[in-house]
């Protein structure tokens, strides 16, 4: 009887994945392009502040301001293109996004002149990136049946983290091969580029397969329904209009619709509680963007040029989340999203304080088996600096916390939104990313300049103390304000 029940449970588990067996080929194309999209995005994003300072000559503060402006533009564009799929279709939207992103990255890689690299490279890249993620999410929904949808989004999330994991490894290995401030000569072209430009060029090359796959293999008008696959001719929403004009018209119509919907939202008490909840989430989201915009310079200055810090956070974090998030989700289903978010944000915020501890306190671990494992993993030569141990422990604890709270941030808006307004609530759940990116981009330069300068005395632990203290405001605020902002979740007692 035991064997039968185990076999049945195993069969049900496998059945969750075999439901994708009959999925349309377009879904598998989206999975593949998602890996390459995140790989390209992550290697370039990790390089951004280093490229701005090393190749374009920006100081810590000015580089932070450029990143803040770029990140804000990226978020605004992402929200704006939500309705573009209806206007021009999935295939054309993706072709535009992949093509623009590839071209922008090649401009950034080939030219280290500010007035060319920024207006014709970095900022067009924001629009190119924005034309990918929301369109790909819409594509997963369109290319799956009701039964396939849940597991399809799980696989999509896994592919995203595979991209992050590979990006961390790629980032470190290019820097190790060329040197932190080395150069590379592009074959045939004879173009001399820096290490950071070479990494950005790789981001452009990683985008090209997506362009080819989408152009030759992705069919327009395909939709998977519960009654079978339907291929409908893609009728443009704005007949006779070009892509740019259709994009602008769709943005105009979207703004009108958002104004109508959001005007109604402000009359709902639930909406104010929702905004307060996500306003607190901003503080813990700061950590992630500090790892993109503050951590690279910190790592080079404290660990030395060429330190393999891409794998320290990017790869390790992605691997842990891919493994742990589904397990945590299965084990915590009976708890409210609010409660799990409190637990997850507390773990995540506390992880930062490992970076506040003097590195010498980790010397014992660095000299033992833990340090030996890190040396083997990162191919380090000689004694392991105790700071490596601190960063690895921080990443592990951070990833555990992320596995608790991050998936629930998608569930909570859907669970509390009034029927028929789930989309509006989900769209506004992007606010933490918008605020966190702008704030961290600006703040990172000031923190580095004050506590971890390129030359002179450093007080890096103070910098992480400030970051950790701000992150703690999220779980503390969620607990203290719980009776005022927690909303009943559909399906929960």
PDB file of N, CA, C and O in Angstrom, residues 342-373:
ATOM      1  N   UNK A 342       6.672  38.648   5.689  1.00  0.00           N
ATOM      2  CA  UNK A 342       7.323  39.150   6.905  1.00  0.00           C
ATOM      3  C   UNK A 342       8.542  38.280   7.251  1.00  0.00           C
ATOM      4  O   UNK A 342       9.634  38.791   7.509  1.00  0.00           O
ATOM      5  N   UNK A 343       8.349  36.975   7.245  1.00  0.00           N
ATOM      6  CA  UNK A 343       9.449  36.052   7.566  1.00  0.00           C
ATOM      7  C   UNK A 343      10.582  36.210   6.552  1.00  0.00           C
ATOM      8  O   UNK A 343      11.763  36.323   6.916  1.00  0.00           O
ATOM      9  N   UNK A 344      10.230  36.222   5.269  1.00  0.00           N
ATOM     10  CA  UNK A 344      11.248  36.304   4.224  1.00  0.00           C
ATOM     11  C   UNK A 344      12.019  37.605   4.242  1.00  0.00           C
ATOM     12  O   UNK A 344      13.251  37.608   4.101  1.00  0.00           O
ATOM     13  N   UNK A 345      11.327  38.738   4.422  1.00  0.00           N
ATOM     14  CA  UNK A 345      12.024  40.026   4.447  1.00  0.00           C
ATOM     15  C   UNK A 345      12.914  40.163   5.679  1.00  0.00           C
ATOM     16  O   UNK A 345      13.977  40.780   5.614  1.00  0.00           O
ATOM     17  N   UNK A 346      12.508  39.557   6.797  1.00  0.00           N
ATOM     18  CA  UNK A 346      13.347  39.595   8.001  1.00  0.00           C
ATOM     19  C   UNK A 346      14.649  38.821   7.769  1.00  0.00           C
ATOM     20  O   UNK A 346      15.742  39.307   8.084  1.00  0.00           O
ATOM     21  N   UNK A 347      14.541  37.622   7.207  1.00  0.00           N
ATOM     22  CA  UNK A 347      15.745  36.820   6.912  1.00  0.00           C
ATOM     23  C   UNK A 347      16.645  37.573   5.938  1.00  0.00           C
ATOM     24  O   UNK A 347      17.871  37.651   6.119  1.00  0.00           O
ATOM     25  N   UNK A 348      16.039  38.144   4.899  1.00  0.00           N
ATOM     26  CA  UNK A 348      16.815  38.848   3.877  1.00  0.00           C
ATOM     27  C   UNK A 348      17.530  40.064   4.457  1.00  0.00           C
ATOM     28  O   UNK A 348      18.714  40.302   4.193  1.00  0.00           O
ATOM     29  N   UNK A 349      16.826  40.846   5.257  1.00  0.00           N
ATOM     30  CA  UNK A 349      17.431  42.046   5.843  1.00  0.00           C
ATOM     31  C   UNK A 349      18.563  41.700   6.804  1.00  0.00           C
ATOM     32  O   UNK A 349      19.620  42.335   6.801  1.00  0.00           O
ATOM     33  N   UNK A 350      18.347  40.672   7.626  1.00  0.00           N
ATOM     34  CA  UNK A 350      19.377  40.285   8.596  1.00  0.00           C
ATOM     35  C   UNK A 350      20.635  39.761   7.904  1.00  0.00           C
ATOM     36  O   UNK A 350      21.741  39.861   8.453  1.00  0.00           O
ATOM     37  N   UNK A 351      20.493  39.207   6.699  1.00  0.00           N
ATOM     38  CA  UNK A 351      21.657  38.657   5.995  1.00  0.00           C
ATOM     39  C   UNK A 351      22.710  39.726   5.731  1.00  0.00           C
ATOM     40  O   UNK A 351      23.911  39.442   5.732  1.00  0.00           O
ATOM     41  N   UNK A 352      22.282  40.976   5.530  1.00  0.00           N
ATOM     42  CA  UNK A 352      23.217  42.054   5.209  1.00  0.00           C
ATOM     43  C   UNK A 352      24.199  42.296   6.352  1.00  0.00           C
ATOM     44  O   UNK A 352      25.352  42.696   6.132  1.00  0.00           O
ATOM     45  N   UNK A 353      23.772  42.025   7.576  1.00  0.00           N
ATOM     46  CA  UNK A 353      24.624  42.326   8.722  1.00  0.00           C
ATOM     47  C   UNK A 353      25.837  41.400   8.811  1.00  0.00           C
ATOM     48  O   UNK A 353      26.768  41.664   9.575  1.00  0.00           O
ATOM     49  N   UNK A 354      25.842  40.338   8.027  1.00  0.00           N
ATOM     50  CA  UNK A 354      27.067  39.524   7.919  1.00  0.00           C
ATOM     51  C   UNK A 354      28.177  40.321   7.240  1.00  0.00           C
ATOM     52  O   UNK A 354      29.354  40.051   7.449  1.00  0.00           O
ATOM     53  N   UNK A 355      27.797  41.304   6.418  1.00  0.00           N
ATOM     54  CA  UNK A 355      28.782  42.161   5.761  1.00  0.00           C
ATOM     55  C   UNK A 355      29.286  43.261   6.693  1.00  0.00           C
ATOM     56  O   UNK A 355      30.256  43.957   6.370  1.00  0.00           O
ATOM     57  N   UNK A 356      28.609  43.415   7.826  1.00  0.00           N
ATOM     58  CA  UNK A 356      29.014  44.425   8.808  1.00  0.00           C
ATOM     59  C   UNK A 356      30.056  43.863   9.763  1.00  0.00           C
ATOM     60  O   UNK A 356      30.882  44.590  10.312  1.00  0.00           O
ATOM     61  N   UNK A 357      30.042  42.550   9.957  1.00  0.00           N
ATOM     62  CA  UNK A 357      30.993  41.898  10.861  1.00  0.00           C
ATOM     63  C   UNK A 357      32.411  42.058  10.311  1.00  0.00           C
ATOM     64  O   UNK A 357      32.637  41.868   9.108  1.00  0.00           O
ATOM     65  N   UNK A 358      33.394  42.415  11.150  1.00  0.00           N
ATOM     66  CA  UNK A 358      34.777  42.510  10.670  1.00  0.00           C
ATOM     67  C   UNK A 358      35.215  41.195  10.018  1.00  0.00           C
ATOM     68  O   UNK A 358      35.015  40.117  10.590  1.00  0.00           O
ATOM     69  N   UNK A 359      35.773  41.224   8.811  1.00  0.00           N
ATOM     70  CA  UNK A 359      36.137  39.995   8.103  1.00  0.00           C
ATOM     71  C   UNK A 359      37.026  39.054   8.907  1.00  0.00           C
ATOM     72  O   UNK A 359      36.965  37.831   8.728  1.00  0.00           O
ATOM     73  N   UNK A 360      37.839  39.623   9.796  1.00  0.00           N
ATOM     74  CA  UNK A 360      38.742  38.793  10.593  1.00  0.00           C
ATOM     75  C   UNK A 360      37.979  37.752  11.417  1.00  0.00           C
ATOM     76  O   UNK A 360      38.531  36.685  11.749  1.00  0.00           O
ATOM     77  N   UNK A 361      36.724  38.022  11.740  1.00  0.00           N
ATOM     78  CA  UNK A 361      35.921  37.086  12.521  1.00  0.00           C
ATOM     79  C   UNK A 361      35.650  35.790  11.746  1.00  0.00           C
ATOM     80  O   UNK A 361      35.280  34.776  12.338  1.00  0.00           O
ATOM     81  N   UNK A 362      35.806  35.819  10.428  1.00  0.00           N
ATOM     82  CA  UNK A 362      35.559  34.639   9.598  1.00  0.00           C
ATOM     83  C   UNK A 362      36.854  33.911   9.225  1.00  0.00           C
ATOM     84  O   UNK A 362      36.847  33.029   8.386  1.00  0.00           O
ATOM     85  N   UNK A 363      37.966  34.312   9.852  1.00  0.00           N
ATOM     86  CA  UNK A 363      39.263  33.732   9.492  1.00  0.00           C
ATOM     87  C   UNK A 363      39.293  32.226   9.726  1.00  0.00           C
ATOM     88  O   UNK A 363      39.867  31.480   8.929  1.00  0.00           O
ATOM     89  N   UNK A 364      38.668  31.778  10.817  1.00  0.00           N
ATOM     90  CA  UNK A 364      38.653  30.340  11.104  1.00  0.00           C
ATOM     91  C   UNK A 364      37.968  29.544  10.006  1.00  0.00           C
ATOM     92  O   UNK A 364      38.456  28.489   9.586  1.00  0.00           O
ATOM     93  N   UNK A 365      36.818  30.038   9.537  1.00  0.00           N
ATOM     94  CA  UNK A 365      36.128  29.368   8.436  1.00  0.00           C
ATOM     95  C   UNK A 365      36.932  29.436   7.149  1.00  0.00           C
ATOM     96  O   UNK A 365      36.942  28.488   6.351  1.00  0.00           O
ATOM     97  N   UNK A 366      37.602  30.571   6.931  1.00  0.00           N
ATOM     98  CA  UNK A 366      38.401  30.723   5.710  1.00  0.00           C
ATOM     99  C   UNK A 366      39.566  29.743   5.681  1.00  0.00           C
ATOM    100  O   UNK A 366      39.954  29.250   4.608  1.00  0.00           O
ATOM    101  N   UNK A 367      40.109  29.438   6.838  1.00  0.00           N
ATOM    102  CA  UNK A 367      41.261  28.526   6.908  1.00  0.00           C
ATOM    103  C   UNK A 367      40.843  27.054   6.930  1.00  0.00           C
ATOM    104  O   UNK A 367      41.697  26.171   6.813  1.00  0.00           O
ATOM    105  N   UNK A 368      39.546  26.782   7.104  1.00  0.00           N
ATOM    106  CA  UNK A 368      39.069  25.406   7.215  1.00  0.00           C
ATOM    107  C   UNK A 368      38.443  24.894   5.927  1.00  0.00           C
ATOM    108  O   UNK A 368      38.705  25.379   4.823  1.00  0.00           O
ATOM    109  N   UNK A 369      37.579  23.900   6.089  1.00  0.00           N
ATOM    110  CA  UNK A 369      36.948  23.253   4.947  1.00  0.00           C
ATOM    111  C   UNK A 369      36.053  24.177   4.153  1.00  0.00           C
ATOM    112  O   UNK A 369      35.949  24.060   2.925  1.00  0.00           O
ATOM    113  N   UNK A 370      35.387  25.107   4.845  1.00  0.00           N
ATOM    114  CA  UNK A 370      34.505  26.037   4.151  1.00  0.00           C
ATOM    115  C   UNK A 370      35.302  26.901   3.187  1.00  0.00           C
ATOM    116  O   UNK A 370      34.906  27.103   2.025  1.00  0.00           O
ATOM    117  N   UNK A 371      36.436  27.402   3.662  1.00  0.00           N
ATOM    118  CA  UNK A 371      37.298  28.209   2.807  1.00  0.00           C
ATOM    119  C   UNK A 371      37.869  27.398   1.654  1.00  0.00           C
ATOM    120  O   UNK A 371      37.988  27.899   0.533  1.00  0.00           O
ATOM    121  N   UNK A 372      38.203  26.138   1.934  1.00  0.00           N
ATOM    122  CA  UNK A 372      38.737  25.274   0.879  1.00  0.00           C
ATOM    123  C   UNK A 372      37.697  25.040  -0.211  1.00  0.00           C
ATOM    124  O   UNK A 372      38.020  25.000  -1.407  1.00  0.00           O
ATOM    125  N   UNK A 373      36.437  24.885   0.189  1.00  0.00           N
ATOM    126  CA  UNK A 373      35.359  24.697  -0.787  1.00  0.00           C
ATOM    127  C   UNK A 373      35.197  25.939  -1.666  1.00  0.00           C
ATOM    128  O   UNK A 373      34.999  25.834  -2.882  1.00  0.00           O
TER     129      UNK A 373
END
